[in-house]
Amino acid sequence: MNRRARTAALTAATAMALSAALAVPAVAAGPAAAPGGHDATERAVRAAAADGVPGVTVTVRRGHGTWAATAGVGNLETGKPRSVRDHYRIASITKTFVATVVLQLEAEGRLSLDDTVDRWLPGLVRGQGHDGSRITIRQLLNHTSGIFDYLKDPGFQQTYMTPDGFMKHRFDEAAPEELLAIAMKNRPYFEPGASFAYSNTNYVLAARVIEKATGNEYGDEIDRRIIAPLHLASTSVPTTRVTLPRPSSRAYSKLARTDTGPTYDVTELNPRLAYGSGQMVSSSADLTRFYSALLRGKLLPPEQLKKMKTTVPSSRETSRYGLGLVDRKLSCGVHVWGHDGGIHGSNSGAVTTGNGRHSLAVNFNGDWSGSTDAIIEAEFCGR
């Protein structure tokens, strides 16, 4: 995958009220409909837009049929609606792609999940009690390593997650080792294997392991092993490209832990700051295709897929975490497998049933309101 120079243009932040733009959210269904109907899902999509999400795009794949819908707007200035073909930042959904490549490498005998981090990245996980000689690749992938999440570092949050900091630093480039150094300045959460704590640092390390094991950038391996074989034309690992491919919508954030106050256009940013924990771009159609193929055994041998689906208790009572893959039990008892992801201005969820025959992917182009969980519940439970 070729690197692209980041753009020099900076899109100005916009602060505006959402109420007028979203007073009557439009819902548009896609051209192809799967059997069974999606009335509850459509209501949930409409409700998300009414709740304050600028715009929603969702695709459902069931058997050989697809259904897609949008609600709200993709651009608060012009009122342009969202598209079912929108590209968007998938954030932590990237983790499933990274874990899949690691498991493919294990199937090829090029690494073991029981290898220590030091085996591949000697001396990189050190400081404040972190010890890479006691942490395995498996523990990276299922978040039982105890390694501190660099996104939780107060300095990082001040620099990249406040209005002033984000506007000044949105195009910063940072090597993965710089992100890891931030994590290493903080104490680990617990002894390796003792508990579960979601940490983006784990997947920065997992991506670096892929690079050490293959000699290639982790994004090139994802492209060669997953994107190209599945013909995911809207999916990429964009390195330092700060813009989204077309078609796409604008992305909006409050840049605060609140649903009030100014709304900022945060569409352009350097995704390299997320690296293997959340760097990718995709579309709802591509994500349903990816998760369907994964759970149907198209990307991993049975032994590796079984390992991926071997879960540990997570921080959510209704879900368990495997290797880059979440097992979620819905209110109606149905289990779906997938991942969610949030990054500045983008909130996404992608899931599929255990047989891979019923999949959904949804994206909000705002990060402060609405619930992707409600849309998933509506599709798979009918409420």
mmCIF file of C-alpha atoms in Angstrom:
data_model
loop_
_atom_site.group_PDB
_atom_site.id
_atom_site.type_symbol
_atom_site.label_atom_id
_atom_site.label_comp_id
_atom_site.label_asym_id
_atom_site.label_seq_id
_atom_site.Cartn_x
_atom_site.Cartn_y
_atom_site.Cartn_z
ATOM 1 C CA MET A 1 0.000 0.000 0.000
ATOM 2 C CA ASN A 2 1.480 3.327 -1.028
ATOM 3 C CA ARG A 3 1.920 6.091 1.540
ATOM 4 C CA ARG A 4 0.218 9.317 0.731
ATOM 5 C CA ALA A 5 1.395 12.678 1.915
ATOM 6 C CA ARG A 6 -1.010 14.315 4.279
ATOM 7 C CA THR A 7 -2.981 17.229 2.925
ATOM 8 C CA ALA A 8 -1.928 20.726 3.851
ATOM 9 C CA ALA A 9 -5.422 22.146 3.966
ATOM 10 C CA LEU A 10 -7.107 22.437 7.330
ATOM 11 C CA THR A 11 -10.897 22.332 7.393
ATOM 12 C CA ALA A 12 -12.109 24.920 9.860
ATOM 13 C CA ALA A 13 -14.041 23.717 12.879
ATOM 14 C CA THR A 14 -17.710 24.567 12.823
ATOM 15 C CA ALA A 15 -19.929 25.196 15.801
ATOM 16 C CA MET A 16 -23.675 25.023 15.144
ATOM 17 C CA ALA A 17 -26.952 23.859 16.608
ATOM 18 C CA LEU A 18 -28.153 20.420 15.557
ATOM 19 C CA SER A 19 -31.833 20.883 16.241
ATOM 20 C CA ALA A 20 -32.717 22.659 13.018
ATOM 21 C CA ALA A 21 -30.742 20.312 10.796
ATOM 22 C CA LEU A 22 -32.173 17.186 12.378
ATOM 23 C CA ALA A 23 -35.729 18.247 13.165
ATOM 24 C CA VAL A 24 -37.167 15.887 10.526
ATOM 25 C CA PRO A 25 -34.588 13.162 9.836
ATOM 26 C CA ALA A 26 -35.100 11.495 6.502
ATOM 27 C CA VAL A 27 -34.817 7.718 6.177
ATOM 28 C CA ALA A 28 -33.879 6.277 2.818
ATOM 29 C CA ALA A 29 -33.821 2.554 2.159
ATOM 30 C CA GLY A 30 -31.350 0.941 -0.191
ATOM 31 C CA PRO A 31 -32.381 -0.636 -3.493
ATOM 32 C CA ALA A 32 -32.026 -4.308 -2.544
ATOM 33 C CA ALA A 33 -34.125 -5.786 0.247
ATOM 34 C CA ALA A 34 -33.497 -8.978 2.180
ATOM 35 C CA PRO A 35 -36.521 -11.106 3.115
ATOM 36 C CA GLY A 36 -37.993 -10.736 6.590
ATOM 37 C CA GLY A 37 -38.332 -6.974 6.832
ATOM 38 C CA HIS A 38 -36.390 -4.427 8.855
ATOM 39 C CA ASP A 39 -39.130 -2.227 10.283
ATOM 40 C CA ALA A 40 -37.700 -2.245 13.811
ATOM 41 C CA THR A 41 -34.236 -1.452 12.490
ATOM 42 C CA GLU A 42 -35.546 1.433 10.434
ATOM 43 C CA ARG A 43 -37.323 2.843 13.492
ATOM 44 C CA ALA A 44 -34.112 2.566 15.516
ATOM 45 C CA VAL A 45 -32.147 4.331 12.790
ATOM 46 C CA ARG A 46 -34.700 7.145 12.721
ATOM 47 C CA ALA A 47 -34.639 7.359 16.522
ATOM 48 C CA ALA A 48 -30.855 7.759 16.556
ATOM 49 C CA ALA A 49 -31.065 10.742 14.226
ATOM 50 C CA ALA A 50 -33.911 12.235 16.274
ATOM 51 C CA ASP A 51 -31.784 11.798 19.397
ATOM 52 C CA GLY A 52 -29.137 14.136 18.025
ATOM 53 C CA VAL A 53 -26.842 11.994 15.867
ATOM 54 C CA PRO A 54 -26.125 14.065 12.731
ATOM 55 C CA GLY A 55 -26.518 11.100 10.397
ATOM 56 C CA VAL A 56 -26.695 7.292 10.308
ATOM 57 C CA THR A 57 -25.822 4.752 7.637
ATOM 58 C CA VAL A 58 -26.535 1.042 8.063
ATOM 59 C CA THR A 59 -26.271 -2.086 5.905
ATOM 60 C CA VAL A 60 -27.676 -5.538 6.673
ATOM 61 C CA ARG A 61 -26.601 -8.700 4.869
ATOM 62 C CA ARG A 62 -28.842 -11.755 5.270
ATOM 63 C CA GLY A 63 -28.125 -14.779 3.146
ATOM 64 C CA HIS A 64 -27.734 -13.456 -0.391
ATOM 65 C CA GLY A 65 -29.808 -10.329 0.177
ATOM 66 C CA THR A 66 -28.874 -6.894 1.473
ATOM 67 C CA TRP A 67 -30.820 -3.990 2.916
ATOM 68 C CA ALA A 68 -29.452 -0.529 3.601
ATOM 69 C CA ALA A 69 -30.779 2.710 5.002
ATOM 70 C CA THR A 70 -29.704 6.188 6.036
ATOM 71 C CA ALA A 71 -31.102 8.865 8.326
ATOM 72 C CA GLY A 72 -30.179 12.459 9.075
ATOM 73 C CA VAL A 73 -27.472 14.373 7.287
ATOM 74 C CA GLY A 74 -23.886 13.926 6.235
ATOM 75 C CA ASN A 75 -23.125 17.625 6.164
ATOM 76 C CA LEU A 76 -24.618 20.028 8.714
ATOM 77 C CA GLU A 77 -23.775 23.069 6.584
ATOM 78 C CA THR A 78 -25.392 21.940 3.345
ATOM 79 C CA GLY A 79 -27.956 19.437 4.635
ATOM 80 C CA LYS A 80 -26.634 16.780 2.244
ATOM 81 C CA PRO A 81 -27.924 13.364 3.392
ATOM 82 C CA ARG A 82 -25.753 10.442 4.310
ATOM 83 C CA SER A 83 -25.124 7.720 1.731
ATOM 84 C CA VAL A 84 -25.340 3.950 2.135
ATOM 85 C CA ARG A 85 -21.981 3.913 0.319
ATOM 86 C CA ASP A 86 -20.226 6.262 2.745
ATOM 87 C CA HIS A 87 -16.627 5.617 3.723
ATOM 88 C CA TYR A 88 -15.938 6.232 7.416
ATOM 89 C CA ARG A 89 -13.279 5.675 10.067
ATOM 90 C CA ILE A 90 -13.967 2.317 11.719
ATOM 91 C CA ALA A 91 -11.683 2.914 14.723
ATOM 92 C CA SER A 92 -11.420 -0.181 16.945
ATOM 93 C CA ILE A 93 -13.103 -2.446 14.406
ATOM 94 C CA THR A 94 -9.556 -2.403 13.002
ATOM 95 C CA LYS A 95 -8.659 -4.753 15.864
ATOM 96 C CA THR A 96 -10.523 -7.676 14.285
ATOM 97 C CA PHE A 97 -8.526 -7.234 11.076
ATOM 98 C CA VAL A 98 -5.245 -7.131 13.009
ATOM 99 C CA ALA A 99 -6.133 -10.197 15.089
ATOM 100 C CA THR A 100 -7.132 -12.100 11.932
ATOM 101 C CA VAL A 101 -3.711 -11.493 10.382
ATOM 102 C CA VAL A 102 -1.940 -12.569 13.584
ATOM 103 C CA LEU A 103 -3.951 -15.802 13.605
ATOM 104 C CA GLN A 104 -3.184 -16.405 9.926
ATOM 105 C CA LEU A 105 0.506 -16.085 10.758
ATOM 106 C CA GLU A 106 0.068 -18.592 13.559
ATOM 107 C CA ALA A 107 -1.648 -21.007 11.168
ATOM 108 C CA GLU A 108 1.382 -20.666 8.870
ATOM 109 C CA GLY A 109 3.741 -21.497 11.745
ATOM 110 C CA ARG A 110 5.387 -18.059 11.656
ATOM 111 C CA LEU A 111 4.559 -17.230 15.273
ATOM 112 C CA SER A 112 2.780 -18.644 18.309
ATOM 113 C CA LEU A 113 0.118 -16.996 20.450
ATOM 114 C CA ASP A 114 2.212 -18.111 23.415
ATOM 115 C CA ASP A 115 5.254 -16.155 22.206
ATOM 116 C CA THR A 116 6.139 -13.331 24.539
ATOM 117 C CA VAL A 117 6.087 -9.738 23.376
ATOM 118 C CA ASP A 118 9.829 -9.639 24.053
ATOM 119 C CA ARG A 119 10.314 -12.506 21.606
ATOM 120 C CA TRP A 120 9.317 -10.130 18.788
ATOM 121 C CA LEU A 121 9.777 -6.671 20.288
ATOM 122 C CA PRO A 122 12.646 -7.005 22.753
ATOM 123 C CA GLY A 123 12.803 -4.292 25.390
ATOM 124 C CA LEU A 124 9.881 -2.303 24.008
ATOM 125 C CA VAL A 125 7.483 -3.069 26.863
ATOM 126 C CA ARG A 126 9.414 -1.812 29.868
ATOM 127 C CA GLY A 127 8.850 0.797 32.552
ATOM 128 C CA GLN A 128 6.677 1.457 35.594
ATOM 129 C CA GLY A 129 6.235 -2.300 36.130
ATOM 130 C CA HIS A 130 5.529 -3.311 32.508
ATOM 131 C CA ASP A 131 7.481 -6.401 31.450
ATOM 132 C CA GLY A 132 7.220 -7.718 27.902
ATOM 133 C CA SER A 133 8.971 -10.953 28.862
ATOM 134 C CA ARG A 134 5.873 -11.947 30.868
ATOM 135 C CA ILE A 135 3.182 -10.948 28.353
ATOM 136 C CA THR A 136 2.072 -13.179 25.470
ATOM 137 C CA ILE A 137 0.630 -12.309 22.075
ATOM 138 C CA ARG A 138 -2.610 -13.990 23.150
ATOM 139 C CA GLN A 139 -2.829 -11.597 26.100
ATOM 140 C CA LEU A 140 -2.410 -8.654 23.752
ATOM 141 C CA LEU A 141 -5.253 -9.841 21.559
ATOM 142 C CA ASN A 142 -7.736 -10.545 24.382
ATOM 143 C CA HIS A 143 -6.767 -7.539 26.536
ATOM 144 C CA THR A 144 -5.536 -9.542 29.509
ATOM 145 C CA SER A 145 -1.997 -8.121 29.304
ATOM 146 C CA GLY A 146 -2.561 -5.387 31.888
ATOM 147 C CA ILE A 147 -0.694 -2.885 29.690
ATOM 148 C CA PHE A 148 -1.776 0.721 30.187
ATOM 149 C CA ASP A 149 -3.936 2.244 27.436
ATOM 150 C CA TYR A 150 -2.016 5.175 25.944
ATOM 151 C CA LEU A 151 -5.320 6.897 25.103
ATOM 152 C CA LYS A 152 -5.938 7.234 28.851
ATOM 153 C CA ASP A 153 -2.738 9.151 29.471
ATOM 154 C CA PRO A 154 -3.662 12.664 30.735
ATOM 155 C CA GLY A 155 -1.076 14.339 28.524
ATOM 156 C CA PHE A 156 -2.295 12.512 25.416
ATOM 157 C CA GLN A 157 -5.905 13.426 26.216
ATOM 158 C CA GLN A 158 -5.035 17.076 26.699
ATOM 159 C CA THR A 159 -3.117 17.171 23.429
ATOM 160 C CA TYR A 160 -5.557 15.304 21.179
ATOM 161 C CA MET A 161 -8.978 15.193 22.837
ATOM 162 C CA THR A 162 -9.689 18.787 23.844
ATOM 163 C CA PRO A 163 -10.843 21.450 21.365
ATOM 164 C CA ASP A 164 -7.645 23.502 21.518
ATOM 165 C CA GLY A 165 -5.388 20.456 21.523
ATOM 166 C CA PHE A 166 -7.174 18.677 18.681
ATOM 167 C CA MET A 167 -7.244 21.710 16.418
ATOM 168 C CA LYS A 168 -3.537 22.280 16.947
ATOM 169 C CA HIS A 169 -2.404 18.662 16.726
ATOM 170 C CA ARG A 170 -4.952 16.890 14.470
ATOM 171 C CA PHE A 171 -2.322 16.341 11.748
ATOM 172 C CA ASP A 172 0.489 15.217 14.038
ATOM 173 C CA GLU A 173 2.444 12.125 13.048
ATOM 174 C CA ALA A 174 3.687 9.747 15.691
ATOM 175 C CA ALA A 175 5.625 6.514 15.288
ATOM 176 C CA PRO A 176 4.148 3.525 17.117
ATOM 177 C CA GLU A 177 7.140 3.538 19.443
ATOM 178 C CA GLU A 178 6.154 7.049 20.540
ATOM 179 C CA LEU A 179 2.652 5.840 21.392
ATOM 180 C CA LEU A 180 4.117 2.914 23.304
ATOM 181 C CA ALA A 181 6.456 5.235 25.203
ATOM 182 C CA ILE A 182 3.427 7.191 26.408
ATOM 183 C CA ALA A 183 1.872 3.980 27.772
ATOM 184 C CA MET A 184 5.112 2.919 29.439
ATOM 185 C CA LYS A 185 5.171 6.096 31.542
ATOM 186 C CA ASN A 186 2.115 4.776 33.393
ATOM 187 C CA ARG A 187 1.639 1.821 35.722
ATOM 188 C CA PRO A 188 0.125 -1.379 34.279
ATOM 189 C CA TYR A 189 -3.437 -2.164 35.290
ATOM 190 C CA PHE A 190 -2.617 -5.594 36.754
ATOM 191 C CA GLU A 191 -0.276 -8.561 36.468
ATOM 192 C CA PRO A 192 -0.356 -10.239 33.011
ATOM 193 C CA GLY A 193 -3.302 -12.622 32.749
ATOM 194 C CA ALA A 194 -4.877 -11.573 36.041
ATOM 195 C CA SER A 195 -7.894 -9.714 34.629
ATOM 196 C CA PHE A 196 -9.332 -7.874 31.610
ATOM 197 C CA ALA A 197 -8.751 -4.231 30.715
ATOM 198 C CA TYR A 198 -9.349 -2.876 27.236
ATOM 199 C CA SER A 199 -6.157 -1.202 26.042
ATOM 200 C CA ASN A 200 -5.433 0.239 22.622
ATOM 201 C CA THR A 201 -1.727 -0.196 23.354
ATOM 202 C CA ASN A 202 -2.200 -3.962 22.974
ATOM 203 C CA TYR A 203 -3.043 -3.578 19.300
ATOM 204 C CA VAL A 204 -0.286 -1.096 18.561
ATOM 205 C CA LEU A 205 1.988 -3.889 19.763
ATOM 206 C CA ALA A 206 0.115 -6.581 17.812
ATOM 207 C CA ALA A 207 0.538 -4.564 14.612
ATOM 208 C CA ARG A 208 4.260 -4.221 15.304
ATOM 209 C CA VAL A 209 4.472 -8.010 15.840
ATOM 210 C CA ILE A 210 2.938 -8.509 12.383
ATOM 211 C CA GLU A 211 5.573 -6.220 10.922
ATOM 212 C CA LYS A 212 8.429 -8.009 12.665
ATOM 213 C CA ALA A 213 7.139 -11.433 11.622
ATOM 214 C CA THR A 214 6.566 -10.520 7.960
ATOM 215 C CA GLY A 215 8.976 -7.678 7.219
ATOM 216 C CA ASN A 216 6.040 -5.669 5.828
ATOM 217 C CA GLU A 217 3.841 -2.909 7.198
ATOM 218 C CA TYR A 218 0.837 -4.349 8.987
ATOM 219 C CA GLY A 219 -1.497 -2.450 6.652
ATOM 220 C CA ASP A 220 0.081 -4.123 3.627
ATOM 221 C CA GLU A 221 -0.550 -7.521 5.221
ATOM 222 C CA ILE A 222 -4.193 -6.645 5.898
ATOM 223 C CA ASP A 223 -4.524 -5.514 2.304
ATOM 224 C CA ARG A 224 -2.942 -8.657 0.870
ATOM 225 C CA ARG A 225 -4.575 -11.176 3.162
ATOM 226 C CA ILE A 226 -8.067 -9.738 3.728
ATOM 227 C CA ILE A 227 -8.963 -6.676 1.664
ATOM 228 C CA ALA A 228 -7.876 -8.012 -1.744
ATOM 229 C CA PRO A 229 -9.220 -11.588 -1.409
ATOM 230 C CA LEU A 230 -12.626 -10.371 -0.195
ATOM 231 C CA HIS A 231 -12.743 -7.516 -2.751
ATOM 232 C CA LEU A 232 -13.365 -4.924 -0.039
ATOM 233 C CA ALA A 233 -13.156 -1.979 -2.412
ATOM 234 C CA SER A 234 -14.068 0.609 0.236
ATOM 235 C CA THR A 235 -11.636 -0.630 2.895
ATOM 236 C CA SER A 236 -8.113 0.634 3.473
ATOM 237 C CA VAL A 237 -5.395 1.283 6.013
ATOM 238 C CA PRO A 238 -4.770 4.917 5.063
ATOM 239 C CA THR A 239 -1.375 5.509 6.741
ATOM 240 C CA THR A 240 -1.180 9.321 7.034
ATOM 241 C CA ARG A 241 -3.958 10.344 4.625
ATOM 242 C CA VAL A 242 -6.054 12.873 6.558
ATOM 243 C CA THR A 243 -9.100 12.952 4.256
ATOM 244 C CA LEU A 244 -11.746 10.289 3.663
ATOM 245 C CA PRO A 245 -12.305 8.659 0.256
ATOM 246 C CA ARG A 246 -15.472 9.601 -1.596
ATOM 247 C CA PRO A 247 -18.324 9.173 -1.045
ATOM 248 C CA SER A 248 -18.169 10.192 2.591
ATOM 249 C CA SER A 249 -19.850 12.468 5.081
ATOM 250 C CA ARG A 250 -18.422 15.056 7.429
ATOM 251 C CA ALA A 251 -17.582 13.837 10.940
ATOM 252 C CA TYR A 252 -18.613 15.827 14.024
ATOM 253 C CA SER A 253 -17.604 15.893 17.670
ATOM 254 C CA LYS A 254 -18.188 17.872 20.852
ATOM 255 C CA LEU A 255 -14.531 17.220 21.812
ATOM 256 C CA ALA A 256 -15.792 16.901 25.376
ATOM 257 C CA ARG A 257 -17.562 14.405 27.634
ATOM 258 C CA THR A 258 -20.886 16.123 27.046
ATOM 259 C CA ASP A 259 -23.706 16.258 24.538
ATOM 260 C CA THR A 260 -23.983 20.028 24.815
ATOM 261 C CA GLY A 261 -21.788 22.876 23.679
ATOM 262 C CA PRO A 262 -20.191 23.562 20.303
ATOM 263 C CA THR A 263 -20.129 20.971 17.539
ATOM 264 C CA TYR A 264 -16.809 20.718 15.711
ATOM 265 C CA ASP A 265 -16.074 19.375 12.242
ATOM 266 C CA VAL A 266 -13.308 16.827 12.894
ATOM 267 C CA THR A 267 -13.353 15.033 9.538
ATOM 268 C CA GLU A 268 -9.709 15.616 8.698
ATOM 269 C CA LEU A 269 -7.200 14.030 11.047
ATOM 270 C CA ASN A 270 -4.098 11.875 10.892
ATOM 271 C CA PRO A 271 -5.234 8.288 11.620
ATOM 272 C CA ARG A 272 -1.661 7.171 12.260
ATOM 273 C CA LEU A 273 -2.185 8.186 15.899
ATOM 274 C CA ALA A 274 -4.458 5.143 16.230
ATOM 275 C CA TYR A 275 -2.134 2.753 14.352
ATOM 276 C CA GLY A 276 -3.144 -0.925 14.713
ATOM 277 C CA SER A 277 -5.717 -0.078 17.361
ATOM 278 C CA GLY A 278 -7.979 1.906 15.046
ATOM 279 C CA GLN A 279 -6.466 3.286 11.847
ATOM 280 C CA MET A 280 -8.716 1.821 9.172
ATOM 281 C CA VAL A 281 -11.442 3.186 6.883
ATOM 282 C CA SER A 282 -14.287 1.094 5.494
ATOM 283 C CA SER A 283 -17.996 1.086 4.611
ATOM 284 C CA SER A 284 -21.002 -0.707 6.055
ATOM 285 C CA ALA A 285 -21.271 -3.022 3.047
ATOM 286 C CA ASP A 286 -17.599 -4.022 3.308
ATOM 287 C CA LEU A 287 -17.815 -4.638 7.055
ATOM 288 C CA THR A 288 -20.790 -6.973 6.703
ATOM 289 C CA ARG A 289 -18.885 -8.870 4.020
ATOM 290 C CA PHE A 290 -15.772 -9.093 6.212
ATOM 291 C CA TYR A 291 -17.477 -10.375 9.359
ATOM 292 C CA SER A 292 -19.627 -12.788 7.384
ATOM 293 C CA ALA A 293 -16.545 -14.263 5.693
ATOM 294 C CA LEU A 294 -14.637 -14.432 8.981
ATOM 295 C CA LEU A 295 -17.328 -16.316 10.904
ATOM 296 C CA ARG A 296 -17.964 -18.637 7.960
ATOM 297 C CA GLY A 297 -14.337 -19.752 8.071
ATOM 298 C CA LYS A 298 -13.222 -18.054 4.856
ATOM 299 C CA LEU A 299 -10.241 -16.306 6.450
ATOM 300 C CA LEU A 300 -9.018 -18.691 9.152
ATOM 301 C CA PRO A 301 -8.620 -22.452 9.541
ATOM 302 C CA PRO A 302 -11.025 -24.033 12.077
ATOM 303 C CA GLU A 303 -8.357 -24.220 14.803
ATOM 304 C CA GLN A 304 -7.542 -20.520 14.596
ATOM 305 C CA LEU A 305 -11.194 -19.471 14.351
ATOM 306 C CA LYS A 306 -11.898 -21.512 17.489
ATOM 307 C CA LYS A 307 -9.069 -19.684 19.278
ATOM 308 C CA MET A 308 -10.429 -16.348 18.098
ATOM 309 C CA LYS A 309 -13.837 -17.260 19.556
ATOM 310 C CA THR A 310 -12.401 -18.408 22.889
ATOM 311 C CA THR A 311 -13.484 -15.589 25.176
ATOM 312 C CA VAL A 312 -12.759 -14.052 28.558
ATOM 313 C CA PRO A 313 -15.114 -11.902 30.678
ATOM 314 C CA SER A 314 -15.017 -8.285 29.530
ATOM 315 C CA SER A 315 -15.963 -4.986 31.125
ATOM 316 C CA ARG A 316 -19.537 -5.380 29.842
ATOM 317 C CA GLU A 317 -21.841 -7.851 31.537
ATOM 318 C CA THR A 318 -23.526 -8.857 28.276
ATOM 319 C CA SER A 319 -20.362 -9.495 26.275
ATOM 320 C CA ARG A 320 -17.150 -11.510 26.350
ATOM 321 C CA TYR A 321 -13.922 -10.766 24.495
ATOM 322 C CA GLY A 322 -12.095 -13.229 22.265
ATOM 323 C CA LEU A 323 -9.078 -12.429 20.109
ATOM 324 C CA GLY A 324 -10.125 -9.142 18.538
ATOM 325 C CA LEU A 325 -13.701 -10.410 18.434
ATOM 326 C CA VAL A 326 -16.562 -9.728 20.847
ATOM 327 C CA ASP A 327 -19.302 -12.251 21.680
ATOM 328 C CA ARG A 328 -22.365 -10.185 22.556
ATOM 329 C CA LYS A 329 -25.546 -11.668 24.024
ATOM 330 C CA LEU A 330 -28.574 -9.612 23.009
ATOM 331 C CA SER A 331 -31.724 -9.142 25.080
ATOM 332 C CA CYS A 332 -33.568 -11.840 23.113
ATOM 333 C CA GLY A 333 -30.813 -14.404 23.751
ATOM 334 C CA VAL A 334 -29.265 -14.193 20.277
ATOM 335 C CA HIS A 335 -25.451 -14.128 20.204
ATOM 336 C CA VAL A 336 -23.673 -11.917 17.677
ATOM 337 C CA TRP A 337 -19.957 -11.626 17.025
ATOM 338 C CA GLY A 338 -18.152 -8.465 16.010
ATOM 339 C CA HIS A 339 -16.666 -5.250 17.347
ATOM 340 C CA ASP A 340 -17.474 -1.598 17.816
ATOM 341 C CA GLY A 341 -15.309 1.435 17.294
ATOM 342 C CA GLY A 342 -15.204 5.088 18.207
ATOM 343 C CA ILE A 343 -12.868 7.846 17.060
ATOM 344 C CA HIS A 344 -13.265 11.614 16.729
ATOM 345 C CA GLY A 345 -16.559 12.153 14.886
ATOM 346 C CA SER A 346 -17.300 8.498 14.169
ATOM 347 C CA ASN A 347 -19.115 5.802 16.142
ATOM 348 C CA SER A 348 -19.543 2.375 14.533
ATOM 349 C CA GLY A 349 -20.683 -1.167 15.236
ATOM 350 C CA ALA A 350 -20.409 -4.321 13.131
ATOM 351 C CA VAL A 351 -21.720 -7.768 14.064
ATOM 352 C CA THR A 352 -22.761 -11.084 12.582
ATOM 353 C CA THR A 353 -24.398 -14.278 13.760
ATOM 354 C CA GLY A 354 -22.233 -17.293 14.557
ATOM 355 C CA ASN A 355 -22.857 -18.829 11.137
ATOM 356 C CA GLY A 356 -22.033 -15.570 9.358
ATOM 357 C CA ARG A 357 -25.356 -15.496 7.523
ATOM 358 C CA HIS A 358 -26.885 -12.407 9.138
ATOM 359 C CA SER A 359 -24.641 -9.352 9.475
ATOM 360 C CA LEU A 360 -25.078 -5.659 10.250
ATOM 361 C CA ALA A 361 -22.778 -2.636 10.195
ATOM 362 C CA VAL A 362 -23.785 0.844 11.289
ATOM 363 C CA ASN A 363 -22.041 4.213 11.552
ATOM 364 C CA PHE A 364 -22.896 7.531 13.192
ATOM 365 C CA ASN A 365 -21.031 10.615 11.931
ATOM 366 C CA GLY A 366 -21.165 12.099 15.443
ATOM 367 C CA ASP A 367 -19.629 10.755 18.636
ATOM 368 C CA TRP A 368 -21.749 12.120 21.483
ATOM 369 C CA SER A 369 -25.278 10.647 21.295
ATOM 370 C CA GLY A 370 -27.355 7.770 20.013
ATOM 371 C CA SER A 371 -26.785 4.046 20.450
ATOM 372 C CA THR A 372 -25.511 1.595 17.870
ATOM 373 C CA ASP A 373 -26.544 -1.107 20.375
ATOM 374 C CA ALA A 374 -30.186 -0.119 19.944
ATOM 375 C CA ILE A 375 -29.941 -0.586 16.167
ATOM 376 C CA ILE A 376 -28.283 -3.996 16.582
ATOM 377 C CA GLU A 377 -30.981 -5.052 19.069
ATOM 378 C CA ALA A 378 -33.692 -3.902 16.670
ATOM 379 C CA GLU A 379 -32.294 -5.913 13.753
ATOM 380 C CA PHE A 380 -31.624 -9.179 15.562
ATOM 381 C CA CYS A 381 -34.379 -9.074 18.207
ATOM 382 C CA GLY A 382 -37.045 -7.081 16.397
ATOM 383 C CA ARG A 383 -37.251 -4.434 19.108
#
